[in-house]
Amino acid sequence: MRLPTLFLALSSLVAFAAPTKPNVVFILIDDFGYECVTANGGESYRTPVMDKLAATGVRLEQVHAQPLCTPTRAALMTGIINKHNYTHFGHLDPQQQTFGNFFKAAGYATCITGKWQLSNGFEGPGHFGFDENCLWQLVRRPGRYRNAGLEINGKEIDYSKNEYGPDIVNDYALDFITRKKDQPFFLYYPMMLTHAPYDATPDSPDYLSGNREDANKKIGHFPDMVAYTDKLIGKVIAKLEELKLRENTLVVIMGDNGTGSGTPSRFKGRDVTGGKGSSLIWGTHVPGIANWPGQLASGKVCADMIEAVDMLPTICEAAHVPVPAELKIDGRSFLPQLRGEKGNPKDALYVWYNPSGGASAKYEFAHDAHYKLYADGRFFDTVADDREKSPLKETDLSAEAKAAHTKFKALLAAHQGPRDDYFVKQTERFGGETGENADGVKKGKAAKKAAAAAPKVAPAKPNDTDPKVARFKERDADHDGKITYEEFQESIPDKKAAKERFESRDTNHDGSLTLEEFVGNAAKAK
């Protein structure tokens, strides 16, 4: 009589001990720089949910993304740097495989809710591995906030009763978690917040009465949007706890690029401005948080260099989801560091960025948390000079800086070589998102507000009303008061002519144009 009882007991123990596939929730916040999270040193916004997740999990101090949405999404979802598979803005090459494909192949229920911006029609999300979707900007680009237009599992739905788009996609995420609570799931949640326009949220007193045009002209509702972002993340965490899934769910949060260009914030006792679209740290440095009770370190701060492509191998390793070796991804898992181990961290990151795609980069550089070396030879101490106004001379470098310079030079050399023609041929010129130019700066009248908050170029003799001054500012993409050759030739189709014009204006032959050089020699160069 005891044998059946013993057998049942042993069976129960085996069942209890059997490994359970963990759930994964990956949250990507739109236009959300490192300075926006209080736990990172931000002083302008309320982020209690993210702060708690950081305090009870791992806060990542050096996560870097591409300076713009689509380039980051392509890298994040495929684990491959832009140089190797990026086509053009708003598009993901259909030959690519994403973490959605890998999780689906491993038996996970998969869902994407939020912002798409990767084209490929209604079939796109399913093609890239997602069973379900509730998305904005899948096959069109209507408003995303109050009275949003969304696509939900192949159907266009327009809301007209003051519904809030971010609430709708969040509700879908919560419903997906509830329906899939008894099986392993992967939820990819690229949020629609906090991208401009800085519109009122349902928690803003003027949600129903606010003028949407005003949202484009001022920063007024951005703090509300950050707070609402945090609130929506809190709803996801609360749902996981309610369903007793929290201990079996890895939650990862990061920003997709820097805060909107010119957006002012207080950070560690100083005023800073968002750098979306620029190669400055304010364009690439984003928040990173990982939390998984009982599985990851608690209260740890990780200062290792991490980039968007590293997220895919990390979450796949955590979930025991295989990544096809033949893909040769560029990402490297940092799961050991999340567990409190040393791991195998990258000591520097390589960046190739051009939202239009094409054969050459708009920005190409290597960097760590202290220094940055551009492919054109400019070298900066980004701690002492975060706006990159004063390039360092090789002859004046400290021993530490020399070592970094050597390291970066080798990393840049390792990535030299032409891009695959297949991707180059798909290039499409990027003119900017709705309401912004190609560098993430607001267009039209709204630009005045952004310019007022943004760092000013050095005082110049030419009158600011001179149209040539305006052209200078347009070409000075990173707002450092100088125009590099890369910035100069960006808008000139004839590259030979561009080179001749640039050299004729570069009177001191330092490889860049000051405002005086640009304006003073404009007549000569024609």
Coordinates of C-alpha atoms in Angstrom, one line a residue:
M1 CA 0.0 0.0 0.0
R2 CA 2.9 2.3 0.6
L3 CA 4.4 2.0 -2.9
P4 CA 1.6 3.9 -4.7
T5 CA 1.9 6.6 -2.0
L6 CA 5.7 6.8 -2.4
F7 CA 5.3 6.9 -6.1
L8 CA 2.8 9.7 -5.9
A9 CA 5.1 11.6 -3.5
L10 CA 8.1 11.2 -5.8
S11 CA 6.1 12.2 -8.8
S12 CA 5.0 15.4 -7.0
L13 CA 8.6 16.2 -6.1
V14 CA 9.8 15.6 -9.7
A15 CA 6.9 17.9 -11.0
F16 CA 7.9 20.6 -8.4
A17 CA 11.5 20.4 -9.3
A18 CA 10.9 20.4 -13.1
P19 CA 12.3 23.6 -14.6
T20 CA 9.7 26.2 -15.6
K21 CA 10.3 28.5 -18.5
P22 CA 10.4 32.0 -17.3
N23 CA 8.3 34.8 -18.8
V24 CA 10.0 37.8 -20.3
V25 CA 8.6 41.3 -20.4
F26 CA 10.8 43.8 -22.4
I27 CA 9.7 47.5 -22.1
L28 CA 11.2 50.0 -24.5
I29 CA 10.4 53.7 -23.8
D30 CA 10.2 56.2 -26.7
D31 CA 12.5 59.2 -26.6
F32 CA 13.6 58.6 -23.0
G33 CA 17.1 59.6 -22.0
Y34 CA 19.2 58.5 -19.0
E35 CA 18.5 61.8 -17.2
C36 CA 14.7 61.1 -17.0
V37 CA 14.9 58.5 -14.2
T38 CA 15.3 59.7 -10.7
A39 CA 17.3 56.6 -9.7
N40 CA 19.9 57.7 -12.2
G41 CA 20.2 61.2 -10.8
G42 CA 17.3 62.8 -12.5
E43 CA 15.7 65.7 -10.6
S44 CA 12.9 66.8 -12.9
Y45 CA 10.4 63.9 -13.0
R46 CA 8.6 61.3 -10.9
T47 CA 9.6 57.7 -11.6
P48 CA 8.8 55.8 -8.3
V49 CA 8.0 52.5 -10.1
M50 CA 11.3 52.4 -12.1
D51 CA 13.2 53.6 -9.0
K52 CA 11.9 50.7 -7.0
L53 CA 12.7 48.2 -9.8
A54 CA 16.2 49.6 -9.9
A55 CA 16.6 49.4 -6.1
T56 CA 15.4 45.8 -6.0
G57 CA 17.1 44.7 -9.2
V58 CA 20.0 45.9 -11.3
R59 CA 20.4 49.4 -12.5
L60 CA 22.4 49.6 -15.7
E61 CA 24.5 52.8 -15.8
Q62 CA 25.9 52.6 -19.3
V63 CA 23.2 51.4 -21.7
H64 CA 23.6 53.0 -25.1
A65 CA 21.2 53.0 -28.0
Q66 CA 21.2 54.5 -31.5
P67 CA 20.2 58.3 -31.5
L68 CA 16.9 57.5 -33.2
C69 CA 13.9 55.1 -32.9
T70 CA 14.0 52.8 -35.9
P71 CA 17.8 52.3 -35.9
T72 CA 17.6 51.2 -32.3
R73 CA 14.6 48.9 -32.9
A74 CA 16.4 47.2 -35.7
A75 CA 19.5 46.6 -33.6
L76 CA 17.5 45.6 -30.5
M77 CA 15.2 43.1 -32.1
T78 CA 17.8 41.4 -34.2
G79 CA 20.9 41.6 -32.1
I80 CA 22.8 42.9 -35.1
I81 CA 24.4 46.4 -35.4
N82 CA 23.0 48.8 -38.0
K83 CA 26.0 48.5 -40.3
H84 CA 25.2 44.9 -40.9
N85 CA 21.5 44.9 -41.5
Y86 CA 19.8 48.3 -41.4
T87 CA 18.0 49.5 -44.5
H88 CA 16.2 52.9 -43.9
F89 CA 14.0 54.7 -41.4
G90 CA 10.7 53.1 -40.6
H91 CA 11.6 49.7 -42.0
L92 CA 13.0 46.3 -40.9
D93 CA 14.3 44.1 -43.6
P94 CA 11.9 41.0 -43.9
Q95 CA 14.9 38.7 -44.2
Q96 CA 15.9 39.4 -40.6
Q97 CA 15.0 37.3 -37.6
T98 CA 14.0 38.8 -34.3
F99 CA 13.7 37.8 -30.7
G100 CA 10.0 37.3 -31.4
N101 CA 10.9 34.6 -33.9
F102 CA 13.2 32.9 -31.4
F103 CA 10.8 33.0 -28.5
K104 CA 8.0 31.7 -30.7
A105 CA 10.1 28.8 -32.0
A106 CA 10.9 27.9 -28.3
G107 CA 7.2 27.5 -27.5
Y108 CA 6.5 30.9 -26.0
A109 CA 3.2 32.8 -26.5
T110 CA 4.4 36.1 -28.0
C111 CA 2.8 39.6 -28.2
I112 CA 3.9 43.1 -29.1
T113 CA 2.0 46.1 -27.9
G114 CA 2.8 49.8 -28.5
K115 CA 4.8 51.4 -31.3
W116 CA 5.8 49.5 -34.5
Q117 CA 7.4 51.9 -37.1
L118 CA 9.0 48.9 -39.0
S119 CA 6.6 48.7 -42.0
N120 CA 5.9 45.2 -43.7
G121 CA 2.2 45.7 -43.5
F122 CA -0.4 43.9 -41.3
E123 CA 1.7 40.7 -41.7
G124 CA 4.8 42.3 -40.3
P125 CA 4.4 41.5 -36.6
G126 CA 3.5 37.9 -37.3
H127 CA 6.3 37.6 -39.8
F128 CA 8.7 38.6 -37.1
G129 CA 7.4 36.1 -34.6
F130 CA 4.5 37.8 -32.7
D131 CA 1.3 35.9 -32.3
E132 CA -0.7 39.0 -31.2
N133 CA -0.3 42.7 -31.6
C134 CA -1.9 46.0 -30.6
L135 CA 0.1 48.7 -32.3
W136 CA 0.5 52.3 -33.4
Q137 CA 2.2 53.2 -36.7
L138 CA 1.9 49.8 -38.3
V139 CA 0.3 50.7 -41.7
R140 CA -0.4 54.4 -41.0
R141 CA 0.6 57.3 -38.7
P142 CA -2.4 58.9 -37.0
G143 CA -2.3 60.5 -33.6
R144 CA -1.0 58.2 -30.8
Y145 CA -2.4 59.9 -27.7
R146 CA -5.9 61.2 -27.1
N147 CA -8.3 59.7 -29.7
A148 CA -5.6 57.5 -31.1
G149 CA -5.6 55.5 -34.3
L150 CA -4.3 51.9 -33.8
E151 CA -4.0 48.6 -35.5
I152 CA -5.0 45.6 -33.5
N153 CA -4.4 42.1 -34.9
G154 CA -4.9 43.2 -38.5
K155 CA -7.7 45.7 -38.0
E156 CA -7.5 49.5 -38.1
I157 CA -9.4 51.0 -35.1
D158 CA -9.9 54.8 -34.6
Y159 CA -10.9 56.0 -31.2
S160 CA -13.1 59.1 -30.8
K161 CA -14.3 59.2 -27.2
N162 CA -11.2 60.7 -25.6
E163 CA -9.5 57.3 -25.1
Y164 CA -5.8 57.5 -24.5
G165 CA -3.7 55.4 -26.9
P166 CA -1.0 54.4 -24.3
D167 CA -3.8 53.2 -22.0
I168 CA -5.3 51.0 -24.8
V169 CA -2.1 49.2 -25.6
N170 CA -1.3 48.8 -21.9
D171 CA -4.7 47.3 -21.3
Y172 CA -4.0 44.9 -24.1
A173 CA -0.7 43.9 -22.5
L174 CA -2.4 43.2 -19.2
D175 CA -5.0 41.2 -21.0
F176 CA -2.4 39.1 -22.8
I177 CA -0.6 38.4 -19.5
T178 CA -3.8 37.3 -17.9
R179 CA -4.8 35.0 -20.8
K180 CA -1.3 33.5 -21.0
K181 CA -0.6 33.2 -17.3
D182 CA -0.5 29.4 -17.4
Q183 CA 2.1 29.2 -20.2
P184 CA 5.4 30.9 -20.8
F185 CA 5.0 34.2 -22.6
F186 CA 7.2 36.9 -24.1
L187 CA 5.7 40.4 -24.1
Y188 CA 7.6 43.1 -26.1
Y189 CA 6.2 46.4 -25.0
P190 CA 7.7 49.3 -27.1
M191 CA 5.8 52.2 -25.4
M192 CA 4.3 55.1 -27.4
L193 CA 5.3 57.6 -24.6
T194 CA 7.3 59.9 -24.1
H195 CA 7.7 61.1 -27.7
A196 CA 6.6 64.6 -28.8
P197 CA 4.1 66.1 -29.1
Y198 CA 4.2 66.7 -25.3
D199 CA 0.5 66.3 -25.0
A200 CA -1.6 66.1 -21.9
T201 CA -2.2 62.7 -20.2
P202 CA -5.4 61.5 -18.5
D203 CA -3.7 62.6 -15.3
S204 CA -3.2 66.1 -16.5
P205 CA -5.8 68.6 -15.4
D206 CA -6.3 69.8 -19.0
Y207 CA -6.5 66.4 -20.7
L208 CA -9.8 67.2 -22.4
S209 CA -9.3 71.0 -22.9
G210 CA -5.6 71.2 -23.8
N211 CA -4.6 72.6 -27.2
R212 CA -2.5 70.1 -29.0
E213 CA -0.6 72.8 -30.9
D214 CA 0.6 74.0 -27.5
A215 CA 2.0 70.6 -26.8
N216 CA 4.4 71.1 -29.8
K217 CA 5.6 74.4 -28.5
K218 CA 6.4 73.9 -24.9
I219 CA 7.7 71.4 -22.4
G220 CA 4.7 71.7 -20.1
H221 CA 3.3 68.1 -20.4
F222 CA 6.6 66.2 -20.6
P223 CA 6.8 65.7 -16.9
D224 CA 3.2 64.4 -16.9
M225 CA 4.2 62.0 -19.7
V226 CA 7.1 60.7 -17.8
A227 CA 5.0 60.2 -14.7
Y228 CA 2.3 58.4 -16.8
T229 CA 5.0 56.2 -18.4
D230 CA 6.1 55.1 -14.9
K231 CA 2.4 54.5 -13.9
L232 CA 1.8 52.2 -16.9
I233 CA 4.9 50.2 -16.1
G234 CA 3.6 49.9 -12.6
K235 CA 0.3 48.4 -13.9
V236 CA 2.3 45.7 -15.7
I237 CA 4.2 44.9 -12.5
A238 CA 1.0 44.9 -10.4
K239 CA -0.6 42.5 -12.9
L240 CA 2.3 40.1 -12.6
E241 CA 2.1 40.2 -8.8
E242 CA -1.6 39.8 -8.8
L243 CA -1.3 36.6 -10.9
K244 CA 1.6 35.4 -8.8
L245 CA 3.9 35.5 -11.9
R246 CA 6.4 38.0 -10.6
E247 CA 9.0 35.5 -9.4
N248 CA 9.0 33.7 -12.7
T249 CA 9.2 36.9 -14.9
L250 CA 12.2 38.8 -16.1
V251 CA 11.4 42.5 -16.6
V252 CA 13.8 44.6 -18.6
I253 CA 13.4 48.4 -19.3
M254 CA 15.4 50.7 -21.6
G255 CA 15.0 53.9 -23.6
D256 CA 15.2 53.8 -27.4
N257 CA 17.2 57.0 -27.7
G258 CA 17.9 60.2 -26.0
T259 CA 15.1 62.6 -24.9
G260 CA 13.7 64.9 -27.6
S261 CA 16.2 67.4 -28.8
G262 CA 16.4 70.5 -26.6
T263 CA 14.1 69.1 -23.9
P264 CA 15.4 70.6 -20.7
S265 CA 15.9 68.6 -17.5
R266 CA 17.8 68.8 -14.2
F267 CA 20.3 66.0 -13.7
K268 CA 22.7 65.6 -10.8
G269 CA 22.6 69.3 -10.0
R270 CA 22.9 70.8 -13.5
D271 CA 20.8 71.7 -16.5
V272 CA 21.0 69.3 -19.4
T273 CA 19.0 69.1 -22.7
G274 CA 17.8 66.1 -24.7
G275 CA 20.0 65.1 -27.6
K276 CA 17.8 62.8 -29.8
G277 CA 19.3 62.6 -33.3
S278 CA 22.8 63.7 -32.2
S279 CA 25.9 61.6 -31.5
L280 CA 26.3 63.2 -28.1
I281 CA 25.8 61.0 -25.0
W282 CA 22.5 62.9 -24.6
G283 CA 21.5 61.2 -27.8
T284 CA 22.6 57.7 -27.0
H285 CA 22.7 57.2 -23.2
V286 CA 19.5 55.7 -22.0
P287 CA 18.1 54.1 -18.8
G288 CA 18.5 50.4 -18.3
I289 CA 16.9 48.3 -15.5
A290 CA 16.6 44.5 -15.1
N291 CA 14.5 43.0 -12.3
W292 CA 13.7 39.3 -11.6
P293 CA 13.1 38.5 -7.9
G294 CA 15.3 35.7 -6.6
Q295 CA 17.1 35.3 -9.9
L296 CA 19.1 38.5 -10.4
A297 CA 21.1 40.6 -8.0
S298 CA 19.1 43.0 -5.8
G299 CA 20.2 46.6 -5.4
K300 CA 23.2 46.2 -7.8
V301 CA 24.5 48.9 -10.0
C302 CA 26.3 47.7 -13.2
A303 CA 28.6 50.1 -14.9
D304 CA 29.6 47.8 -17.8
M305 CA 29.2 49.1 -21.4
I306 CA 26.0 47.7 -22.8
E307 CA 24.3 48.4 -26.2
A308 CA 20.9 47.6 -27.7
V309 CA 22.2 44.5 -29.6
D310 CA 23.2 43.0 -26.2
M311 CA 19.6 42.8 -25.0
L312 CA 18.6 39.9 -27.4
P313 CA 21.2 37.4 -26.3
T314 CA 20.7 38.3 -22.7
I315 CA 17.0 37.7 -22.5
C316 CA 17.3 34.6 -24.7
E317 CA 19.9 33.2 -22.4
A318 CA 17.8 33.9 -19.3
A319 CA 14.9 32.1 -20.9
H320 CA 17.0 29.3 -22.4
V321 CA 15.8 30.3 -25.9
P322 CA 18.4 29.3 -28.5
V323 CA 19.7 31.9 -31.0
P324 CA 20.8 30.3 -34.3
A325 CA 24.6 30.4 -34.4
E326 CA 24.7 31.0 -38.1
L327 CA 23.2 34.5 -37.6
K328 CA 26.5 35.7 -36.1
I329 CA 24.8 38.4 -34.0
D330 CA 26.8 41.3 -32.7
G331 CA 25.2 41.3 -29.2
R332 CA 26.8 39.8 -26.1
S333 CA 24.9 38.5 -23.2
F334 CA 25.3 40.3 -19.9
L335 CA 23.2 37.9 -17.9
P336 CA 26.1 37.0 -15.6
Q337 CA 26.5 40.6 -14.6
L338 CA 22.8 40.7 -13.8
R339 CA 23.4 37.8 -11.5
G340 CA 26.2 39.6 -9.7
E341 CA 29.0 37.8 -11.5
K342 CA 31.9 39.3 -13.5
G343 CA 30.8 38.0 -16.9
N344 CA 32.5 39.0 -20.1
P345 CA 31.7 42.7 -20.5
K346 CA 32.5 44.8 -23.6
D347 CA 35.2 47.5 -22.8
A348 CA 34.0 49.8 -25.6
L349 CA 31.1 50.1 -28.0
Y350 CA 31.2 50.7 -31.8
V351 CA 28.5 52.9 -33.4
W352 CA 27.5 53.1 -37.1
Y353 CA 24.5 55.4 -37.5
N354 CA 22.7 56.7 -40.6
P355 CA 18.8 56.8 -40.4
S356 CA 18.8 56.9 -44.2
G357 CA 20.8 53.8 -44.6
G358 CA 23.3 53.8 -47.5
A359 CA 26.9 53.0 -47.9
S360 CA 28.4 55.4 -45.3
A361 CA 27.6 56.5 -41.8
K362 CA 26.4 59.8 -40.7
Y363 CA 28.1 59.2 -37.3
E364 CA 30.7 56.5 -36.8
F365 CA 32.6 56.3 -33.5
A366 CA 33.8 54.1 -30.7
H367 CA 33.4 55.0 -27.1
D368 CA 33.4 53.9 -23.5
A369 CA 32.0 55.7 -20.4
H370 CA 34.8 58.3 -20.5
Y371 CA 36.1 58.9 -24.0
K372 CA 34.9 58.8 -27.6
L373 CA 36.8 58.6 -30.9
Y374 CA 35.1 59.4 -34.2
A375 CA 36.2 57.8 -37.5
D376 CA 37.3 61.2 -38.7
G377 CA 39.8 61.4 -35.9
R378 CA 38.1 63.7 -33.4
F379 CA 38.6 62.5 -29.9
F380 CA 36.7 63.7 -26.8
D381 CA 36.6 63.4 -23.1
T382 CA 32.8 63.0 -22.8
V383 CA 32.8 63.3 -19.0
A384 CA 34.5 66.7 -18.9
D385 CA 33.1 67.8 -22.3
D386 CA 29.7 66.1 -22.8
R387 CA 28.7 68.6 -25.5
E388 CA 31.9 67.7 -27.4
K389 CA 33.1 71.3 -27.9
S390 CA 36.8 70.8 -27.5
P391 CA 38.5 67.9 -29.3
L392 CA 41.6 66.5 -27.5
K393 CA 45.0 66.6 -29.3
E394 CA 46.8 63.3 -29.4
T395 CA 50.0 65.1 -28.3
D396 CA 48.3 66.2 -25.1
L397 CA 46.7 63.0 -24.0
S398 CA 47.1 61.5 -20.5
A399 CA 48.1 57.9 -20.2
E400 CA 44.5 56.9 -19.6
A401 CA 43.3 58.8 -22.7
K402 CA 46.1 57.4 -24.9
A403 CA 45.1 53.8 -23.9
A404 CA 41.4 54.6 -24.7
H405 CA 42.4 56.2 -28.0
T406 CA 44.4 53.1 -29.0
K407 CA 41.6 50.8 -28.0
F408 CA 39.0 52.7 -30.0
K409 CA 41.2 53.0 -33.0
A410 CA 41.5 49.2 -33.0
L411 CA 37.8 48.8 -32.6
L412 CA 37.0 51.1 -35.5
A413 CA 39.6 49.3 -37.7
A414 CA 37.9 46.0 -36.8
H415 CA 34.6 47.3 -38.3
Q416 CA 36.0 48.7 -41.5
G417 CA 34.9 47.5 -44.8
P418 CA 31.9 48.1 -47.1
R419 CA 28.3 47.4 -46.2
D420 CA 26.5 44.6 -48.0
D421 CA 25.0 45.9 -51.3
Y422 CA 21.7 44.3 -50.4
F423 CA 21.2 46.8 -47.6
V424 CA 22.8 49.7 -49.3
K425 CA 20.4 49.5 -52.2
Q426 CA 17.4 49.9 -49.9
T427 CA 18.5 53.3 -48.7
E428 CA 15.8 56.0 -48.5
R429 CA 16.6 59.6 -47.5
F430 CA 15.3 60.4 -44.0
G431 CA 13.7 63.8 -43.7
G432 CA 12.6 63.5 -40.1
E433 CA 9.5 62.4 -38.2
T434 CA 6.3 64.3 -38.1
G435 CA 7.0 67.6 -36.4
E436 CA 10.7 67.1 -36.3
N437 CA 13.6 67.4 -38.7
A438 CA 16.1 64.6 -39.4
D439 CA 18.0 65.4 -36.2
G440 CA 15.0 65.2 -33.9
V441 CA 14.7 68.9 -33.6
K442 CA 11.2 70.4 -33.7
K443 CA 10.2 72.1 -37.0
G444 CA 8.7 75.5 -37.5
K445 CA 7.7 77.7 -34.6
A446 CA 8.2 74.8 -32.2
A447 CA 11.9 75.0 -33.1
K448 CA 12.2 78.3 -31.3
K449 CA 11.3 76.8 -28.0
A450 CA 13.7 73.9 -28.6
A451 CA 16.5 76.3 -29.6
A452 CA 15.9 78.4 -26.5
A453 CA 16.5 75.3 -24.3
A454 CA 19.3 73.8 -26.4
P455 CA 23.0 74.7 -25.9
K456 CA 23.9 77.8 -27.9
V457 CA 26.8 77.9 -30.3
A458 CA 29.6 80.3 -29.4
P459 CA 28.9 84.0 -30.0
A460 CA 29.5 84.9 -33.6
K461 CA 30.0 88.1 -35.4
P462 CA 27.5 87.5 -38.2
N463 CA 24.0 88.7 -37.5
D464 CA 21.6 86.0 -36.4
T465 CA 19.1 87.2 -39.0
D466 CA 21.4 86.3 -41.8
P467 CA 20.0 83.3 -43.7
K468 CA 23.5 81.8 -43.9
V469 CA 23.5 81.6 -40.1
A470 CA 20.3 79.6 -40.2
R471 CA 21.9 77.3 -42.7
F472 CA 24.9 76.9 -40.5
K473 CA 22.7 75.9 -37.6
E474 CA 20.8 73.4 -39.7
R475 CA 24.0 71.7 -40.8
D476 CA 25.6 71.8 -37.3
A477 CA 23.7 68.6 -36.4
D478 CA 25.3 68.0 -33.0
H479 CA 25.1 71.7 -32.1
D480 CA 28.8 71.9 -31.1
G481 CA 29.4 75.2 -32.9
K482 CA 31.3 73.6 -35.8
I483 CA 30.4 71.8 -39.0
T484 CA 32.4 68.7 -39.9
Y485 CA 32.7 67.5 -43.5
E486 CA 30.2 64.8 -42.8
E487 CA 27.6 67.3 -41.6
F488 CA 28.4 69.7 -44.5
Q489 CA 28.0 67.2 -47.3
E490 CA 24.9 65.6 -45.9
S491 CA 22.6 67.9 -47.9
I492 CA 24.7 68.2 -51.1
P493 CA 24.1 65.4 -53.7
D494 CA 27.3 66.2 -55.6
K495 CA 30.0 65.0 -53.2
K496 CA 32.9 66.3 -55.3
A497 CA 31.4 69.8 -55.2
A498 CA 30.8 69.4 -51.5
K499 CA 34.4 68.6 -50.9
E500 CA 35.6 71.6 -52.9
R501 CA 33.2 74.0 -51.2
F502 CA 34.2 72.6 -47.7
E503 CA 37.9 72.9 -48.4
S504 CA 37.5 76.5 -49.7
R505 CA 35.8 77.6 -46.5
D506 CA 38.1 75.7 -44.1
T507 CA 40.7 78.5 -43.9
N508 CA 42.6 77.0 -40.9
H509 CA 42.5 73.5 -42.4
D510 CA 41.4 71.9 -39.1
G511 CA 38.7 69.7 -40.8
S512 CA 35.7 71.7 -39.5
L513 CA 34.0 75.0 -40.2
T514 CA 33.3 77.7 -37.6
L515 CA 30.3 80.0 -38.1
E516 CA 32.7 82.8 -39.3
E517 CA 34.3 80.5 -41.8
F518 CA 31.0 79.2 -43.1
V519 CA 29.4 82.7 -43.4
G520 CA 32.6 84.7 -44.3
N521 CA 33.6 82.5 -47.1
A522 CA 30.2 81.6 -48.4
A523 CA 30.3 84.2 -51.2
K524 CA 33.7 82.9 -52.4
A525 CA 32.6 79.3 -52.4
K526 CA 29.2 79.8 -54.0

